[in-house]
Short mmCIF file of C-alpha atoms in Angstrom, two decimals:
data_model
loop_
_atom_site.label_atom_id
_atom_site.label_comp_id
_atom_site.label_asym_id
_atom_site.label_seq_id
_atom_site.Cartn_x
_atom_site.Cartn_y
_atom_site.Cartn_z
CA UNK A 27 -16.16 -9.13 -36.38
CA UNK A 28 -14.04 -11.30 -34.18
CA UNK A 29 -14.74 -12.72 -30.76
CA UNK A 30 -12.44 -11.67 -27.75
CA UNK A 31 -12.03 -13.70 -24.95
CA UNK A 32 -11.82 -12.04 -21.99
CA UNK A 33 -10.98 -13.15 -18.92
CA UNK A 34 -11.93 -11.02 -15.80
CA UNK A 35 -9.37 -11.26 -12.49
CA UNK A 36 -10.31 -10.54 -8.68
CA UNK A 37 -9.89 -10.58 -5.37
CA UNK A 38 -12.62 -12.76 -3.47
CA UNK A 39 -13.38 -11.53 0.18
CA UNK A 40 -11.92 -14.42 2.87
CA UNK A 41 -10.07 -13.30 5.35
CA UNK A 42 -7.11 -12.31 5.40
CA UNK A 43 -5.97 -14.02 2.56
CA UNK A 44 -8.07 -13.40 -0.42
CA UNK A 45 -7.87 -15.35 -3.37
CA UNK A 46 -8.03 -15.09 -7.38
CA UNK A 47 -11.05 -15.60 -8.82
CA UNK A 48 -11.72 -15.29 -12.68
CA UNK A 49 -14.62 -16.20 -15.31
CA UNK A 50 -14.41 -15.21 -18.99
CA UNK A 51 -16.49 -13.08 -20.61
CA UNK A 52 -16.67 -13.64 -25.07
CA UNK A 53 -17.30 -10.15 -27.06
CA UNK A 54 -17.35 -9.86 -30.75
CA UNK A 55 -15.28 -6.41 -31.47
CA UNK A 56 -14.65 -5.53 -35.56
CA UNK A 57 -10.80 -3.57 -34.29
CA UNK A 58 -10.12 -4.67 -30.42
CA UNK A 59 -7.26 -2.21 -29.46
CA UNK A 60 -6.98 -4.04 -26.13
CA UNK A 61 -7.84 -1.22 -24.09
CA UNK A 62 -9.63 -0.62 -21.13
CA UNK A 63 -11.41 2.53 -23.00
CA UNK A 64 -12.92 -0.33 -24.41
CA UNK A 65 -13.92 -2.70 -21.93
CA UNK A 66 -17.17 -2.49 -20.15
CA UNK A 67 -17.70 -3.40 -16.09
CA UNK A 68 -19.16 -6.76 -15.26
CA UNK A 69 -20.77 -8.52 -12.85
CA UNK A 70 -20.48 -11.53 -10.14
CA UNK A 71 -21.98 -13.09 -7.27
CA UNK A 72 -20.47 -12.07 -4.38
CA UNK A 73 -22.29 -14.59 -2.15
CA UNK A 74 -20.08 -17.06 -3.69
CA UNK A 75 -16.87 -15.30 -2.94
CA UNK A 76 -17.90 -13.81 0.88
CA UNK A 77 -18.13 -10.37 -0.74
CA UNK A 78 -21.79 -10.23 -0.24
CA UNK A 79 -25.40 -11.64 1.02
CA UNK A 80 -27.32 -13.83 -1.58
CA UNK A 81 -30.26 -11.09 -0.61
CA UNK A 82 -28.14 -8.49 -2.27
CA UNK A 83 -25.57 -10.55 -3.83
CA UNK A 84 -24.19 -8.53 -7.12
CA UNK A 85 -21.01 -7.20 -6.87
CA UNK A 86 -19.05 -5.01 -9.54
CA UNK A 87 -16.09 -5.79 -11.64
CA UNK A 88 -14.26 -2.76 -12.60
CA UNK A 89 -11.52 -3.31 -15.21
CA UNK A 90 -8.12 -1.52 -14.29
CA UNK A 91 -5.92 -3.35 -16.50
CA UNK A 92 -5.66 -5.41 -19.65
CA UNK A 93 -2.92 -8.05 -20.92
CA UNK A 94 -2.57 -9.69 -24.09
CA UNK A 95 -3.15 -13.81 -23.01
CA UNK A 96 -0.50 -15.25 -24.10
CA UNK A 97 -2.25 -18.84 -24.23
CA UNK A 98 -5.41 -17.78 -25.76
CA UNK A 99 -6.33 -17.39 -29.34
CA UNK A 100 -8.01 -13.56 -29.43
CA UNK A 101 -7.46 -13.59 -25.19
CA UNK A 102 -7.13 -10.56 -22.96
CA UNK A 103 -6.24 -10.75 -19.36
CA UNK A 104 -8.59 -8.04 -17.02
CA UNK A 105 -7.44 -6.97 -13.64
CA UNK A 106 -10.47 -5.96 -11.92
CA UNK A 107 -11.30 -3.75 -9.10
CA UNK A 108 -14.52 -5.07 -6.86
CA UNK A 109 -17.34 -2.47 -6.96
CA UNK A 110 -19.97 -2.32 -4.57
CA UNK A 111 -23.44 -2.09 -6.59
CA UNK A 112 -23.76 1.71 -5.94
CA UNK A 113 -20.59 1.80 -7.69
CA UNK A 114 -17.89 2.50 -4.48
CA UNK A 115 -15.01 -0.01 -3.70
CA UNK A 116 -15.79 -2.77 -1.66
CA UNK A 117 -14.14 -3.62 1.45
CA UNK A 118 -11.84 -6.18 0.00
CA UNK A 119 -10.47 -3.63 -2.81
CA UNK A 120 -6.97 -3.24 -0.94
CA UNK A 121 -6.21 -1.22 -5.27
CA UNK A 122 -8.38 1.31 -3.85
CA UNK A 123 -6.70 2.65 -1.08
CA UNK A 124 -3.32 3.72 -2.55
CA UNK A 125 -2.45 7.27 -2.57
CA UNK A 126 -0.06 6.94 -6.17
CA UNK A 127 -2.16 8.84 -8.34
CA UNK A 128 0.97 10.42 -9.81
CA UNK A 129 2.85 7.10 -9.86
CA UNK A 130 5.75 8.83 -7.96
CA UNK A 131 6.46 5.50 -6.28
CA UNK A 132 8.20 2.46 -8.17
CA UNK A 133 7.55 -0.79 -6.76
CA UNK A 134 10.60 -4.00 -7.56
CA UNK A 135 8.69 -7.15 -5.65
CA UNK A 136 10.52 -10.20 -5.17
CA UNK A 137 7.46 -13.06 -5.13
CA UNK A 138 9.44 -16.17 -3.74
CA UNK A 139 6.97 -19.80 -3.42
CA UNK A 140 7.11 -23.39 -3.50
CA UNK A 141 6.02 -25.60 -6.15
CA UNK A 142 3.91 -28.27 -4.40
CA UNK A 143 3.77 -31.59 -6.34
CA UNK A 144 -0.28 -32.15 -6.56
CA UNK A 145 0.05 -35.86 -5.86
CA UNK A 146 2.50 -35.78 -3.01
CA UNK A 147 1.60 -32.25 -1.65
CA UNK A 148 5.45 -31.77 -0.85
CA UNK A 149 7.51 -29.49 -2.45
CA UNK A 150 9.50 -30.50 -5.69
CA UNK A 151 12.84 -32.58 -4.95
CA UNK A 152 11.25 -34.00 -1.30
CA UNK A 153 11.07 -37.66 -1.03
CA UNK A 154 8.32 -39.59 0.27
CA UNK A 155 8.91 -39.67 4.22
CA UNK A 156 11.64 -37.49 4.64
CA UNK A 157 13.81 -34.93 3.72
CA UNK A 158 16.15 -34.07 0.96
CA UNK A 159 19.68 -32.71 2.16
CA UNK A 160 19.79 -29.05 3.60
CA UNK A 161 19.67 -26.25 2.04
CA UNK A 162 22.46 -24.30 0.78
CA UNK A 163 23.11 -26.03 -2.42
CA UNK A 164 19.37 -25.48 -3.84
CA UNK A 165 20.16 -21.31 -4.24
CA UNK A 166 20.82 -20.38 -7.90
CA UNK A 167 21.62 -24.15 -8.29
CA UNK A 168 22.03 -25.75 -12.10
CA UNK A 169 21.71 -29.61 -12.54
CA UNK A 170 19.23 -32.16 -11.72
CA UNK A 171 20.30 -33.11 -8.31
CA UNK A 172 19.51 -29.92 -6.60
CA UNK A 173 17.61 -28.07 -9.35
CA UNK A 174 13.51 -29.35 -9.36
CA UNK A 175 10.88 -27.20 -11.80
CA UNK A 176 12.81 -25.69 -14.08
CA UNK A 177 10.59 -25.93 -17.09
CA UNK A 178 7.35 -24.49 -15.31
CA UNK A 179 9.30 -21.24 -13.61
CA UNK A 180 10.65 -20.87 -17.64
CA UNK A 181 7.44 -21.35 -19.13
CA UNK A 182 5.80 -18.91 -16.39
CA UNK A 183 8.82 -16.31 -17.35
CA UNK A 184 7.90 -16.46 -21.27
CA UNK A 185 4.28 -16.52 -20.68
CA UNK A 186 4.65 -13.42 -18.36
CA UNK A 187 7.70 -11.46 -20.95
CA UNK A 188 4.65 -12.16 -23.49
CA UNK A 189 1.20 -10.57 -21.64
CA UNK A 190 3.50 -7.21 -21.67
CA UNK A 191 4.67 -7.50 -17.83
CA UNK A 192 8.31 -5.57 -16.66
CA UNK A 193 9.34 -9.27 -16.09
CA UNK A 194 12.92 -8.91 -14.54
CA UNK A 195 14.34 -12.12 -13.87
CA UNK A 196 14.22 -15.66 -11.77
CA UNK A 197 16.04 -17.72 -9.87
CA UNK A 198 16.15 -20.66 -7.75
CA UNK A 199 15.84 -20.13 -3.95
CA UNK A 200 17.06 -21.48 -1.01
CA UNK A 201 14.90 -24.16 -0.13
CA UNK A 202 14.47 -27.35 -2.32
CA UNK A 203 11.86 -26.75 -4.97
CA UNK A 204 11.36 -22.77 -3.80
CA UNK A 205 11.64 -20.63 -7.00
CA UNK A 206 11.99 -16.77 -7.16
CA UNK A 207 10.12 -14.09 -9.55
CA UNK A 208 11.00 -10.14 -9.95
CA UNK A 209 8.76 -7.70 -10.75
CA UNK A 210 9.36 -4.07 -11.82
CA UNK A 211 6.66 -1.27 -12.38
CA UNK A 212 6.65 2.50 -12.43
CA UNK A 213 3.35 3.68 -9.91
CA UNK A 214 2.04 1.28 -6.67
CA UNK A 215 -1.09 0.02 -8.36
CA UNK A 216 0.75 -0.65 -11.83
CA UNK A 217 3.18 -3.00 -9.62
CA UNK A 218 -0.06 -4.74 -7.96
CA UNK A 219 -1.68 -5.29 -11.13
CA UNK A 220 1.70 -6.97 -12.57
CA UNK A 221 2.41 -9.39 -9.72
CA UNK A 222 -1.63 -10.41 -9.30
CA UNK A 223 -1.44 -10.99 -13.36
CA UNK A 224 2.14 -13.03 -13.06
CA UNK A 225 0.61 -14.78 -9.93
CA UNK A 226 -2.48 -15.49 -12.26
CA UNK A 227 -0.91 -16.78 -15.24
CA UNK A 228 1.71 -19.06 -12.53
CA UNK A 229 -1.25 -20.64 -10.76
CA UNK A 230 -2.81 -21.61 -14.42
CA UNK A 231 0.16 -23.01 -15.73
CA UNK A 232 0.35 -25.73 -13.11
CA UNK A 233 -2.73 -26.87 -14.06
CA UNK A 234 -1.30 -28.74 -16.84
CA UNK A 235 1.70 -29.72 -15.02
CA UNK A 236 0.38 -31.85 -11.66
CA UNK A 237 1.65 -28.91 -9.47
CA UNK A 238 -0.12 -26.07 -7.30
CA UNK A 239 1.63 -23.19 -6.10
CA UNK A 240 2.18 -22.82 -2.38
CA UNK A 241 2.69 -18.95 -1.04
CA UNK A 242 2.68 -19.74 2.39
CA UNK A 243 5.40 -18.29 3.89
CA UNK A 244 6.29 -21.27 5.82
CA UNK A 245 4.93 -24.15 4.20
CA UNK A 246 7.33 -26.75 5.94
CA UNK A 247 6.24 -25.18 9.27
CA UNK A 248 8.02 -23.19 11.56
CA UNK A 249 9.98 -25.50 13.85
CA UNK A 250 11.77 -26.76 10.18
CA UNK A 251 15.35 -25.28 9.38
CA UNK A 252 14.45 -23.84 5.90
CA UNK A 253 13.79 -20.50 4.42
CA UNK A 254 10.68 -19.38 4.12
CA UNK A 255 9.03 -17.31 1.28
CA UNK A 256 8.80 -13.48 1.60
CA UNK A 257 7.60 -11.03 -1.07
CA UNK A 258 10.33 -7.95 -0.55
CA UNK A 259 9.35 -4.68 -1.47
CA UNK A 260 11.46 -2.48 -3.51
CA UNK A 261 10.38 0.96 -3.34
CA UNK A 262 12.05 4.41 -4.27
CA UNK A 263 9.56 7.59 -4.76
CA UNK A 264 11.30 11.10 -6.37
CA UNK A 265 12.82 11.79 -3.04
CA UNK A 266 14.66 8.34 -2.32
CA UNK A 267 16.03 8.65 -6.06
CA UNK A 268 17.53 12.01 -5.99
CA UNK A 269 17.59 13.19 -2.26
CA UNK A 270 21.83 12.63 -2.33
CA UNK A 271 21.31 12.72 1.63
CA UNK A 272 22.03 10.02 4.20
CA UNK A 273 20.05 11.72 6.18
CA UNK A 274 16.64 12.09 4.63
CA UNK A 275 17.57 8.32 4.25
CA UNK A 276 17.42 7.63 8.08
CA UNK A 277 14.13 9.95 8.41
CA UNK A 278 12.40 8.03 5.77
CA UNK A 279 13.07 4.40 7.65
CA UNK A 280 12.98 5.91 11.37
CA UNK A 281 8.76 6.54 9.64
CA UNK A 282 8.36 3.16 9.85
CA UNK A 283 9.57 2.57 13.09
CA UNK A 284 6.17 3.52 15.16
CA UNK A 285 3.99 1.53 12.34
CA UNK A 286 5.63 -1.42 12.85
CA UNK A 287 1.99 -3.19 13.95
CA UNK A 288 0.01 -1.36 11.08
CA UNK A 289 2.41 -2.96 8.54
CA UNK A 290 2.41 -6.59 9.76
CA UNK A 291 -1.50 -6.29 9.59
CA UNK A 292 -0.95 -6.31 5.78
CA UNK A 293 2.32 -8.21 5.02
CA UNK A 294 0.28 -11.42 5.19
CA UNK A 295 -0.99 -14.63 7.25
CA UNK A 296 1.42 -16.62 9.24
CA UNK A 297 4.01 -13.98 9.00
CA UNK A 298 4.87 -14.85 12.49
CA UNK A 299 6.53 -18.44 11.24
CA UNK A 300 8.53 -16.60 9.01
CA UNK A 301 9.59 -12.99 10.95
CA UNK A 302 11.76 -15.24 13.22
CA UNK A 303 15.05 -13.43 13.38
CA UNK A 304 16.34 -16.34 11.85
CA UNK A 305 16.96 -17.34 7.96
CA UNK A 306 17.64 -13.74 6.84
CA UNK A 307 14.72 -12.13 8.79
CA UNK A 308 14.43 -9.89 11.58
CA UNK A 309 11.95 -10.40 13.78
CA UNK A 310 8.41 -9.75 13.69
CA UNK A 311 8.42 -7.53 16.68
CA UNK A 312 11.59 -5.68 16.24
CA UNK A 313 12.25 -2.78 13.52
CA UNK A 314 15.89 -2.22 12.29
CA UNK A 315 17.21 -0.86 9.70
CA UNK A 316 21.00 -1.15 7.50
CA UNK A 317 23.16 -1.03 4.80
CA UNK A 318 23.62 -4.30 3.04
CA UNK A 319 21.84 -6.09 5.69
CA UNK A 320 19.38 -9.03 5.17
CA UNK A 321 18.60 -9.72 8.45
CA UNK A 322 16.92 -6.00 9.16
CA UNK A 323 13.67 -5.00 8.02
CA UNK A 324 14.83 -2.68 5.90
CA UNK A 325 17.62 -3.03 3.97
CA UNK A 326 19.37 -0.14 2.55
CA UNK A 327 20.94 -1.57 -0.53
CA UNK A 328 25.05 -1.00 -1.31
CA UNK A 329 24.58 0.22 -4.56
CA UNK A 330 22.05 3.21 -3.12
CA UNK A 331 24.92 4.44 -1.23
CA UNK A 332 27.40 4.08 -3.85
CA UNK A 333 25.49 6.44 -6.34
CA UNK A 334 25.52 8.95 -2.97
CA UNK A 335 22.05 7.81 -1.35
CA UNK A 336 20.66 8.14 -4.59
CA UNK A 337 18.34 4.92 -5.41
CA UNK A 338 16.05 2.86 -2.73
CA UNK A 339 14.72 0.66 -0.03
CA UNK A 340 13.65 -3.06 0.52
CA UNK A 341 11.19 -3.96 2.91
CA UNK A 342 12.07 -7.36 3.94
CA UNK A 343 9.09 -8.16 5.97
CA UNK A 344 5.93 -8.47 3.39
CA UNK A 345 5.39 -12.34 2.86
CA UNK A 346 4.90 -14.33 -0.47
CA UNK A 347 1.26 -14.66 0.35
CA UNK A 348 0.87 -11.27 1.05
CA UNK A 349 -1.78 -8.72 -1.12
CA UNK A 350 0.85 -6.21 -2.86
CA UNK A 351 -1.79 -3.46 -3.15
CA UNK A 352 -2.08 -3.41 0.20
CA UNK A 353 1.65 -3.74 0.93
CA UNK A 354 2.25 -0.97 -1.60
CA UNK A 355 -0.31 1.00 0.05
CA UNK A 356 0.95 1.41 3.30
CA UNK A 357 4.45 1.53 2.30
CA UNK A 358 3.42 4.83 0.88
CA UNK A 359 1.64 5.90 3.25
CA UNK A 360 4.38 5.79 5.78
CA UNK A 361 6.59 7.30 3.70
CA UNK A 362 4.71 10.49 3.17
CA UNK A 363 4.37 10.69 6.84
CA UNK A 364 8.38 10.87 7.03
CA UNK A 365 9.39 14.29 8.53
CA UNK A 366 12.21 15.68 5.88
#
């Protein structure tokens, strides 16, 4: 017999931007598969994590996907649902509510964020007082003068390539000590499980480094002249990848055009800082769509067209601190509501 670590992930309950929460629970198994045929629900106390009343305060963790832990001897990493006690999904299970039971829709998310240095609370490569030089040499950038936490974004890639995630790449971003993760997963809650887990095992890491994470999407506030951090959704479903129409194309966006408010509601807090129309956004009250175009809110990438409007969309607009079940769950919504 051997003794499994396993480490159970949620979703707390504040408002609107929930938080991870873990706790680890030690099983002795004689052949652990690492399955989640054979993992068992748990429970927590939701009075701690404003998902219930300390009256009433169990709440249910439903596993929904396991990881090998790449950092733990015998470790498993458990994305969890939250249960209410009679067993139905509790208000702040966003997993819940998408409609991809056939994992028609492929998700590509593009989680940009700032590594914050713990002691300073500014982002890597900021001085003390004031300001390193503008951006615009900090993109893709190699060297030490414009390149700051290299070794925790590669550390965070190998741990991630390890646990089994459809880790795609990195790069620097714009912004001085802003870094950039891609994500790739075949079915909406697949693609939420994979950027809450790569979000999970990023936050850990800095624990060991003197660095938090920051996935506000304007952490140097809004009046600064810097990028902020978005979280762009990639999305195709069987029509978008084999319609061959222009078109059915145009239909599909023009669906998101009178949802415009239902979609901000879930593309995270502070949005508003970063939807400017500035800094390759459009802005947060306006809905446009183009080929090629970074500053819509849809982009319609080059290479879609080129294979004959054969491939996908990006939705500029969700922000790095942004839930991607939710994000992923509207997004489909809307497009089944596209008349074609």
């Amino acid at each position: 017999m051997a003794k499994i670590k396993l480490e159970y992930i949620w979703l707390d309950g504040y408002k609107p931007t929930q938080n991870m929460r873990s706790k680890t629970k030690v099983e002795e198994h004689e052949n652990f598969q690492g399955t989640l045929e054979e993992l068992g629900n748990w429970s927590f106390d939701g009075s701690s994590t404003r998902q219930a009343s300390g009256g009433a305060s169990d709440c249910i963790l439903k596993p929904v996907a396991i990881y090998p832990d790449p950092e733990r001897k015998n470790g498993y990493l458990v994305m969890s649902e939250v249960l209410n006690a009679d067993g139905t999904p509790h208000e702040s299970n966003g997993r819940a509510t998408i409609d991809d039971d056939d994992n028609d829709f492929w998700f590509g998310f593009e989680q940009e964020y700032f590594i914050m240095d713990a002691h300073t609370q500014l982002p890597l490569g900021f001085p003390i007082g004031g300001y390193p030089a503008p951006q615009g040499l900090y993109y893709c950038s190699v060297g030490g003068r414009n390149t700051h936490g290299r070794d925790l974004v590669e550390e965070h890639a190998d741990l991630c390539i390890e646990a089994g995630l459809n880790f795609e790449g990195i790069n620097q971003e714009v912004a001085c000590g802003q870094w950039e993760f891609q994500l790739f997963a075949k079915g909406a809650k697949k693609a939420g499980d994979e950027i809450w887990i790569a979000r999970y095992l990023l936050d850990r890491l800095t624990e060991k480094y003197g660095y938090y994470i920051e996935y506000h999407p304007k952490p140097l506030g809004k009046e600064m002249d810097w990028n902020g951090s978005g979280m762009h959704a990639n999305f195709s479903n069987t029509t978008l990848r084999t319609c061959g129409d222009k078109a059915t194309y145009e239909a599909i966006c023009e669906a998101f055009r009178p949802v415009v408010d239902e979609h901000i509601a879930v593309y995270g807090e502070f949005n508003d800082q970063r939807l400017t129309g500035l800094h390759e956004t459009a802005a947060i009250t306006d809905f446009s769509y183009g080929v090629s175009d970074r500053g819509a809110s849809i982009r319609i990438p080059i290479i879609t067209v080129e294979k004959g409007w054969k491939g996908w969309l990006e939705d500029r607009r969700p922000a790095s601190n942004a839930d991607p079940y939710k994000v992923a769950g509207r997004i489909v919504k809307t497009v089944k509501t596209a008349k074609i």
